Structure formats: structure tokens, C-alpha cells
XYZ file of C-alpha atoms in Angstrom:
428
model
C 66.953 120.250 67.827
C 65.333 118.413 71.099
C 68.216 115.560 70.353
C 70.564 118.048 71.261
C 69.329 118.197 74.424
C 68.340 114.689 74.837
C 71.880 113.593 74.430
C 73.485 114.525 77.673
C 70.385 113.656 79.675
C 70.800 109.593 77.968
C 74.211 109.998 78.622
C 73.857 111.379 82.375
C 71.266 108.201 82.588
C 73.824 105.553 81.363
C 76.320 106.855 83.769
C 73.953 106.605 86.972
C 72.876 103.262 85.611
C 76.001 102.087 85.773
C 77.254 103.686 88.745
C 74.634 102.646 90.614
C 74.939 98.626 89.133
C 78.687 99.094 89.853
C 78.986 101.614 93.418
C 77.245 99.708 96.692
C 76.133 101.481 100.086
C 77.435 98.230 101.655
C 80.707 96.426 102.045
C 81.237 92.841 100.621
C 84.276 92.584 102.468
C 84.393 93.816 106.233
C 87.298 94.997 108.183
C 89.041 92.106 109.391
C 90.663 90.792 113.031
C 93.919 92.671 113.829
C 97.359 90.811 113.113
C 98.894 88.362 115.287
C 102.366 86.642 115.770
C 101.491 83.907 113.226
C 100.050 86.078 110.600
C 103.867 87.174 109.890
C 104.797 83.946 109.733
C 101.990 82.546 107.249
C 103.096 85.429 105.084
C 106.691 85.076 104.677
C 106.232 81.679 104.126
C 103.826 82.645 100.703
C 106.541 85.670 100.161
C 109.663 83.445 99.930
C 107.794 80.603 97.919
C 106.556 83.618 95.321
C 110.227 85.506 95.603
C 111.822 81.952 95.003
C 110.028 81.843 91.895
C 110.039 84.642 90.432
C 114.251 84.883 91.368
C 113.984 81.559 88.917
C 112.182 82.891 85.798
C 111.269 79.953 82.972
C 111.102 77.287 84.924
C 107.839 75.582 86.402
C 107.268 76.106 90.121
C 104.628 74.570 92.225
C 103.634 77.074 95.186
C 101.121 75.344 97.626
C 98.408 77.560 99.597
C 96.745 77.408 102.574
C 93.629 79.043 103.760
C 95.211 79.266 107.149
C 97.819 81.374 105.024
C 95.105 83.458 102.907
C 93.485 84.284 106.335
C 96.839 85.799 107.954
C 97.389 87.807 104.216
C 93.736 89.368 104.241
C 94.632 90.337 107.496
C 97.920 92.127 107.166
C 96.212 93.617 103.868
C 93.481 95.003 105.890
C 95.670 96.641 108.637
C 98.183 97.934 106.183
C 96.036 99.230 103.442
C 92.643 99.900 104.788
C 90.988 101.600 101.804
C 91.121 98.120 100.187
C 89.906 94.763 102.048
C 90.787 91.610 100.203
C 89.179 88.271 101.337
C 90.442 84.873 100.398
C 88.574 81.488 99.790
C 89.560 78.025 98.774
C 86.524 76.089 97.567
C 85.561 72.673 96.451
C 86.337 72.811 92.935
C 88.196 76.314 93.221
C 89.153 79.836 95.057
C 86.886 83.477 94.963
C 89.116 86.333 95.949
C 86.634 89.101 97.044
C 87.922 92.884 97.169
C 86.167 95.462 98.696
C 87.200 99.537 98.216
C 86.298 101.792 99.842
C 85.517 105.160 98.065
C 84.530 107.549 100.907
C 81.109 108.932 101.370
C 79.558 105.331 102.703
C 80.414 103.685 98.676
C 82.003 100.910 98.105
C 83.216 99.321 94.985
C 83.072 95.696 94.896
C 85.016 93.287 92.788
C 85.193 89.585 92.654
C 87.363 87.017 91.005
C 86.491 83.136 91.146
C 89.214 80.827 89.652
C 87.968 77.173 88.367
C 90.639 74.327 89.043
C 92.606 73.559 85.981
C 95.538 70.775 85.740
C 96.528 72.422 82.573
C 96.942 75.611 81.641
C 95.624 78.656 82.727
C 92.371 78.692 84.921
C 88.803 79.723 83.556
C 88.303 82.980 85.853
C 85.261 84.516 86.117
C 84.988 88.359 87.433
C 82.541 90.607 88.962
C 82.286 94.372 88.871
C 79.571 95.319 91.553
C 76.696 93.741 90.390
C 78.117 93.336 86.950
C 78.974 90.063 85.912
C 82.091 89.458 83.564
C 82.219 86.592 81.227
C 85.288 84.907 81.621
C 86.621 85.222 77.979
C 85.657 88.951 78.523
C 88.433 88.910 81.672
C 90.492 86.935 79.825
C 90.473 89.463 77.264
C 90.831 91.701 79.655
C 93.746 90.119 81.402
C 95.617 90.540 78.199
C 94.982 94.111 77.361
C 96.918 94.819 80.696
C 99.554 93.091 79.377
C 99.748 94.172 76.074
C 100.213 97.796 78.145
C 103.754 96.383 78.467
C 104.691 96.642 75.126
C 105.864 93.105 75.527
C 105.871 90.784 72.752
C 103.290 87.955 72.310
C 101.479 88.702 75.756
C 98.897 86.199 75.128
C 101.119 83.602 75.360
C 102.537 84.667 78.475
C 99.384 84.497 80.750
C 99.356 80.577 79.519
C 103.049 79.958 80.776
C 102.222 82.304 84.131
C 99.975 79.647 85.684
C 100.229 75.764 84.226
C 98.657 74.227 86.538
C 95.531 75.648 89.714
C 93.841 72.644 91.840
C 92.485 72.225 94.919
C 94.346 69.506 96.410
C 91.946 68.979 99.529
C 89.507 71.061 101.727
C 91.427 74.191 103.085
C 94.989 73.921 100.441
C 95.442 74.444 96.471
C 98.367 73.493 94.582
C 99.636 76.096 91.901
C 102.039 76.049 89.891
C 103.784 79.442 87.765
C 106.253 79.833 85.253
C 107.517 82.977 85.473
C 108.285 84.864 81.946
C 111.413 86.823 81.895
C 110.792 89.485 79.993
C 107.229 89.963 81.358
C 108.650 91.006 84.995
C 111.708 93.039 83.648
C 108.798 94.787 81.921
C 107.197 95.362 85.359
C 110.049 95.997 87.369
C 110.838 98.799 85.047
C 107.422 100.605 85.571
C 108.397 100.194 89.675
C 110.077 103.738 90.210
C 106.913 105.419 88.260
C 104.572 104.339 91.397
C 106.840 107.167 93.695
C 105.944 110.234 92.010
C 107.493 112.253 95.426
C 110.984 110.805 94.940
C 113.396 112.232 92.480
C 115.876 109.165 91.637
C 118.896 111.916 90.413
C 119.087 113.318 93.941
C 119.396 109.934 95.788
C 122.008 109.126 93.512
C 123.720 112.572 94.354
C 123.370 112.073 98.237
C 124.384 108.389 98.193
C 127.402 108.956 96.421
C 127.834 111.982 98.705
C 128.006 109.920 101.275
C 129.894 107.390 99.957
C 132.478 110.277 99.426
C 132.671 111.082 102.980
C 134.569 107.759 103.501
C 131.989 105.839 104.969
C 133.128 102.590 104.083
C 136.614 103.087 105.319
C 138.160 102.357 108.985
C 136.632 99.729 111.946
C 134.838 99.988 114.478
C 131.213 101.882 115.093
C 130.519 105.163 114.174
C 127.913 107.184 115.302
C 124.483 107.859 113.550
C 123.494 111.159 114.967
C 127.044 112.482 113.131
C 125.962 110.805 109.732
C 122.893 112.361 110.481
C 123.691 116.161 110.808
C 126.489 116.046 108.483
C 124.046 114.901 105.639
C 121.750 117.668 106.781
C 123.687 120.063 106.832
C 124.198 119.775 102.943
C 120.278 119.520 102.792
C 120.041 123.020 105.003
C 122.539 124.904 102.054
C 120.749 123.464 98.910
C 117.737 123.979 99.933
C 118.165 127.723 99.869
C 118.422 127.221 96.105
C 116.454 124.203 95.331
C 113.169 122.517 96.775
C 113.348 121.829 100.551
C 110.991 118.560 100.474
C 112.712 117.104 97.421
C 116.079 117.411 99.243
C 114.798 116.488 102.789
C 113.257 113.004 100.784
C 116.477 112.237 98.813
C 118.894 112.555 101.761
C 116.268 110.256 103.793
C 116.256 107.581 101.571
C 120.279 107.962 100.876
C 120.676 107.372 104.432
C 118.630 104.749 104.502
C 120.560 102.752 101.927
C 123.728 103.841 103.147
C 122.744 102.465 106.768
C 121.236 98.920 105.731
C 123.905 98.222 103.779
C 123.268 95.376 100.903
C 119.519 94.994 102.277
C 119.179 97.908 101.072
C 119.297 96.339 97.597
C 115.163 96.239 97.058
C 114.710 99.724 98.309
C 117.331 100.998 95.764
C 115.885 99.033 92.665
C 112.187 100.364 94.108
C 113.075 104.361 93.588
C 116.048 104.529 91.490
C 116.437 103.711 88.584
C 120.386 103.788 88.584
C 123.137 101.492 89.551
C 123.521 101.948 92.869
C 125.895 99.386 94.494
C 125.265 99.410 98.065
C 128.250 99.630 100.647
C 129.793 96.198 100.194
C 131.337 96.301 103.699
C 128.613 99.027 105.463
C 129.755 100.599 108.546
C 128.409 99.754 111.800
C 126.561 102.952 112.889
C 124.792 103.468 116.479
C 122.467 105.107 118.033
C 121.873 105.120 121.848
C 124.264 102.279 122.120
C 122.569 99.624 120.011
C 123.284 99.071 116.230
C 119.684 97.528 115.193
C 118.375 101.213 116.085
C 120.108 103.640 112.822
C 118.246 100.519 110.389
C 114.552 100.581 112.088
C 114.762 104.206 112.115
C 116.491 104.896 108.541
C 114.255 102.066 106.801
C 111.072 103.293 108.343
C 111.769 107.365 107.042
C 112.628 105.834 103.915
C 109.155 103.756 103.333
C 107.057 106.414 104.893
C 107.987 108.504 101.845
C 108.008 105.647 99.128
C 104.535 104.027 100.278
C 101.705 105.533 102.024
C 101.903 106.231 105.670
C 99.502 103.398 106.880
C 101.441 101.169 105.258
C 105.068 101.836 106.671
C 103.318 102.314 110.067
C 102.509 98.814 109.453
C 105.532 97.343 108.066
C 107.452 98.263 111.495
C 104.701 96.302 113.485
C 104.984 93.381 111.436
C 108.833 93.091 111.636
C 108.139 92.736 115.449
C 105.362 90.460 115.418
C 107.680 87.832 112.972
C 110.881 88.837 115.077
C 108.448 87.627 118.392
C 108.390 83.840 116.411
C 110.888 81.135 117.139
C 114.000 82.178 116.020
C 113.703 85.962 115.731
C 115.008 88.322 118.214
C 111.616 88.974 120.119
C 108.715 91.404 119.789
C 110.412 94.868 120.996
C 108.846 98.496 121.733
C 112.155 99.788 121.872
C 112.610 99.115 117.903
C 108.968 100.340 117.485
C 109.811 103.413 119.071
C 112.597 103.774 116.268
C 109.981 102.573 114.051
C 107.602 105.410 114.624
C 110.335 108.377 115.191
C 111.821 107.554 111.252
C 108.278 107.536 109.926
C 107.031 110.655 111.780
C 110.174 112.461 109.781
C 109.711 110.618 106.445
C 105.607 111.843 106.840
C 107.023 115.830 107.601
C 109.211 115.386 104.344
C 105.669 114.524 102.376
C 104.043 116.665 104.263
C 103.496 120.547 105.086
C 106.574 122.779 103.964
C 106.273 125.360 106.039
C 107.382 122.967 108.964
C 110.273 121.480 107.011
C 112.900 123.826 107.597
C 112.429 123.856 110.851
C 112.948 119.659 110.900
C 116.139 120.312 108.627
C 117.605 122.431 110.863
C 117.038 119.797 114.203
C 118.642 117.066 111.660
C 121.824 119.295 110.861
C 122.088 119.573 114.510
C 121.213 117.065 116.442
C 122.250 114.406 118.397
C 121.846 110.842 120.185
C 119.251 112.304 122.632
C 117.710 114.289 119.944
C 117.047 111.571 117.921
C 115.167 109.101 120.658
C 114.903 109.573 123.733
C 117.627 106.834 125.527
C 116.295 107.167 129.231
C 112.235 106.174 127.661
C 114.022 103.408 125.546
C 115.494 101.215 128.554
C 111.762 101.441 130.172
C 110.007 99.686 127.209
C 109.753 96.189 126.891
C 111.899 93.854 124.216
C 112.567 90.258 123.400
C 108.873 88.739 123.932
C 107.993 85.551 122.305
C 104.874 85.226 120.303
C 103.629 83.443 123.599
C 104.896 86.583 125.737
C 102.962 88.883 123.489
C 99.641 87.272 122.408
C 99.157 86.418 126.299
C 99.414 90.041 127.248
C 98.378 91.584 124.284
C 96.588 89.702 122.076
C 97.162 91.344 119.042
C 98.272 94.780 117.281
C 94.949 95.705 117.966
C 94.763 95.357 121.688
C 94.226 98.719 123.975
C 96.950 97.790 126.499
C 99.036 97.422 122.882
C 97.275 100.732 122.058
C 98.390 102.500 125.544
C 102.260 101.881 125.145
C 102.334 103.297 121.346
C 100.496 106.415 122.731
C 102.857 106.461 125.386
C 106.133 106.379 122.742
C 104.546 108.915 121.010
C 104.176 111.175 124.303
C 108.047 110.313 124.674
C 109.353 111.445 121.423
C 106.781 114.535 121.538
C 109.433 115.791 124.487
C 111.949 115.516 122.034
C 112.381 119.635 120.042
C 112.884 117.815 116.375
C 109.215 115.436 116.762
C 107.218 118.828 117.627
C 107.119 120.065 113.889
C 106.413 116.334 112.488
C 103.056 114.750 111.993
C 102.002 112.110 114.187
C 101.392 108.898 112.638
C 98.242 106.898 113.278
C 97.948 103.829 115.553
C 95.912 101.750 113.478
């Protein structure tokens, strides 16, 4: 009968083997330099040669990398995630891609991927678990389980026709090339609106169309934000007598939002719901305080603050400014950031503690211009810097004098009745 006993104990001592082979005390990867200017850039450039590709599906695309680019993506992925700290490294012969999580409690799990070169075919990839190593036909393996997960047909094959082709053209830049499958990413856009668990898709559709009802669409000129605002919310303030107050507050939110962008609103719709949803073909030019930019920045960031974590929609509005602060763009602006940070601090109270929810319905159903952000504060801040203007004064995102104004827009929407019940989001 001692076996019975001895069981859990080899089984508690396989689990602490392997925890401990697997869990570290230390980081491989550490918190990285705070964005600048040119980390935007870098990254668009990698987002619209991926984004080209995959818009092209079946065709073979070569997609050239830079380390200069890695570096700027590690860092945006480290200020926008935290939890998770990727690092990026082209080699002789290669590229490692080290990713470091961070579990609480000072442990950290550790995981790294080296990719051999291959001019045909998919690469040889070798992965590591802590200090576990994983053969490579083991990840390989691997690699197609998670696809199989798909219910696709044939995965296998697919993994060979994802990447045809992974060199390292010379010190610092590798050349791959992809061949987006079809079905393969229809299969993984579909599992998209399971990753926001805190959105119910049925009463988007219900407030879009509401609005869409209203007339939006029809007659020129500007209309004014604040009104779409409270007359949404007021809606909100009678269902939610009946239904749940934070599933209504997050539906109108995100309604709004793709009412307000308009057709760029397209990725945000396919992201939570799972409808047809044909944004406003000619959208109506709202404003708020006199400007037009300010109903999107505010409307977008509410809307991502309940779709994706907070850190990273706090981070999404800084990076808009740093790429707007590169040639071409309109300039790195606190005035938008201030819009930035009041939609997110009302997109985090609709996630976040009910019994302060009514309270922010009832400032939405009635509030106006002034309640919304605070115009007087706006014309103080400082817009339209180049990336010139902005790393000579501030360096980076990072940066206490950077630091000092976002405390100070948070000190000038805390004046403001509606901000008092919402959370305050963090700095970074």
C-alpha cells in the first residue's frame, strides 16, 4: 500500500523538477530603452510589408529585415506589453528571438527560438523552454499541432508554403520570403473576436445600427460630438436598468467609435464583431472643442482600452504621436494625447468597478464640450513638433519632463466631474 503514497510524492517531484528546469529567478531578456520618433517609423515600415502580404494570400513575397527595425519592435513590445520582453537578433548564419515573461513573484519563464538560414523551404528552428532544450523536429512537430488546432486541412503543408525562403543577406539584414495560405488566416481571423471575452458582438451591432438610425449619415456640415455622445447614453442609462450596465457602457463605446472613424474603423469592426458591419460610407464630420481629429483620438482610444489591455492602448495613443512627429505626419501633439488618455480612462471604468459606472453613464447622457476635455488646458499644451522638436526636448516617451506634462493632463481632466469616478491610467 506504500505505492499509494509514493505516487503523489514522484509526481509532486517531477513537477518541481520541471518547474524548476523551466521557471528562472532571473530575466533573459531585460526591460528595454523607451520608444523614440524612429521606432514608429521602423515599425510601420515591417507592418505594411507583413499587411501587404498577407492582403495578397498565395503568392510569394519577399519581406526584408533589419536589426535597426527588430531593435525599434522589441522596444515598442516592451513599453506596450510589459509582462512579455521580446529581443531580436540577426546572426551570421541566422536570427534567435529571445522572450522573456514575467510571472510575478521574481519568476520568469524563458523561451528561445533560433532560426537556421534556409534558401528553400522552411527553416530548421530550434527552441528552448527555460533550460530545456527542444529538438527541432520536436518544434516542428510542435509547430504543426498548433495548426492542426485550426481544423484546417493538410496543415503540414502549410508551414512549408508560409516561409520559402530565410537568409541572412549581410551583417545586420535577412531576406524572407512568405506565402501566405488562404485558408490558414481566414482560419485565424475567425478565432479574432474569441480573444475579447468583455465585448458582446450582438450589442455593438444593436448600438451601431442605432446610430445609424438616428440619421447620422445624412445632411453637411459638422455636427457636434458631445450631442452624439449623450444621446447614445442616454439609451445606455434606460437599458441598463434592465440589462448589465458594463456590457452596455462597452457596446455603445465601441459603436461610437466605429461610427466616428468612419471606414478606418473597418479593423476594429472585423476585431470584435463578428457581423457585417458596413461602416458609414460618407461619416459625418463630428467635433469636439473646435477640432475634428479630437471625437477619433478620443472614440478609438475608449474603444481599444476595452478590446486590449490597458497598457497597451495607453501605448497605442503615444505611438500615433511619436510617427505623426516624422516627416510627413502632422507633429507630435499633447493636445491629441490628452484625448488619448480621457477615452481610455472611460473605456478602463467600463472594464472596471461597477459600482462607479452609473455614475460615468449618467455624466455621458449629459454632458457636454467642456465636460468632455477641458478646452481652456487644451490650447496651453504643445502640438505639431517634429521628431527633431521632440527628441531634443524630450528624448523619449520615457523622459521625466515627458513624464511631468502627462501628470499634468491628468491633473486637468481630474477637474473635469465625469474623470473623478474613472481609473487613472498608468504613465508607463
Amino acid at each position: 500500500m506504500l505505492w499509494l503514497f509514493r505516487l503523489p510524492l514522484a509526481v509532486v517531484a517531477v513537477l518541481g523538477f520541471l518547474t524548476a528546469a523551466v521557471v528562472s529567478s532571473e530575466p533573459r531578456v531585460g526591460p528595454s530603452p523607451n520608444p523614440i520618433p524612429m521606432d514608429s517609423v521602423h515599425a510601420n515600415q515591417i507592418a505594411s510589408a507583413v499587411m501587404g502580404a498577407l492582403q495578397d494570400p498565395g503568392r510569394n513575397h519577399t519581406i526584408t529585415l533589419t536589426q535597426a527595425q527588430l531593435d525599434s519592435l522589441e522596444r515598442l513590445a516592451n513599453h506596450g506589453v510589459g509582462t512579455v520582453r521580446p529581443r531580436f537578433q540577426i546572426e551570421k548564419g541566422g536570427a534567435t528571438a529571445d522572450v522573456t515573461i514575467d510571472l510575478g513573484h521574481k519568476g520568469y519563464l524563458n523561451l528561445s527560438a533560433h532560426a537556421d538560414e534556409s534558401p528553400n523551404g522552411f527553416p530548421p528552428l530550434a527552441f528552448r523552454i527555460g533550460s530545456v532544450p527542444v529538438p527541432s523536429a520536436l518544434t516542428r512537430w510542435l509547430l504543426n499541432q498548433s495548426v492542426i488546432a485550426l481544423d484546417l486541412p493538410a496543415p503540414e503543408a502549410r508551414l512549408d508554403r508560409f516561409i520559402t525562403k530565410f537568409v541572412v543577406s549581410k551583417p545586420g539584414k535577412m531576406v524572407v520570403n512568405i506565402q501566405p495560405d488562404t485558408e490558414l488566416f481566414e482560419g485565424l481571423k475567425a478565432m479574432v473576436p474569441h480573444f475579447s471575452t468583455s465585448l458582446d458582438p450582438q450589442l455593438v451591432r444593436f448600438y451601431y445600427n442605432s446610430l445609424l438610425d438616428r440619421d447620422l449619415r445624412s445632411g453637411v456640415g459638422a455636427k457636434s460630438y458631445a450631442t452624439f455622445v449623450n444621446t447614445t447614453f442616454r439609451i445606455v442609462v434606460q437599458r441598463s436598468e434592465r440589462n448589465d450596465p458594463a456590457a452596455e457602457t462597452r457596446a455603445a463605446l465601441v459603436a461610437l467609435s466605429m461610427i466616428t472613424l468612419g471606414p478606418d474603423a473597418k479593423n476594429l469592426a472585423r476585431m470584435v464583431a463578428p457581423f457585417d458591419a458596413p461602416c458609414v460610407p460618407e461619416p459625418s464630420t463630428f467635433v469636439l472643442s473646435g477640432r475634428t481629429d479630437l471625437p477619433k483620438h478620443f472614440s478609438l482610444s475608449a474603444a481599444l482600452s476595452i478590446v486590449f489591455a490597458e497598457r497597451f492602448s495607453r501605448a497605442a495613443g503615444e505611438w500615433k504621436e511619436l510617427s505623426d512627429s516624422t516627416p510627413g505626419g502632422s507633429g507630435f501633439s499633447f493636445v491629441d494625447l490628452m484625448a488619448d488618455r480621457a477615452g481610455l480612462r472611460l473605456g478602463m471604468a467600463a472594464n472596471g468597478d461597477r459600482s462607479l459606472l452609473r455614475e460615468v453613464q449618467y455624466g455621458l447622457a449629459y454632458v457636454g464640450d467642456e465636460r468632455l476635455l477641458p478646452t481652456a488646458a487644451l490650447h496651453k499644451l504643445r502640438e505639431g513638433m517634429t521628431t527633431k522638436e521632440f527628441e531634443s526636448q524630450y528624448v523619449s516617451i520615457g523622459d521625466d519632463r515627458y513624464r511631468r506634462i502627462v501628470v499634468q493632463i491628468d491633473k486637468e481632466l481630474d477637474r473635469i466631474p465625469l474623470y473623478k469616478a474613472t481609473p487613472k491610467p498608468d504613465i508607463g
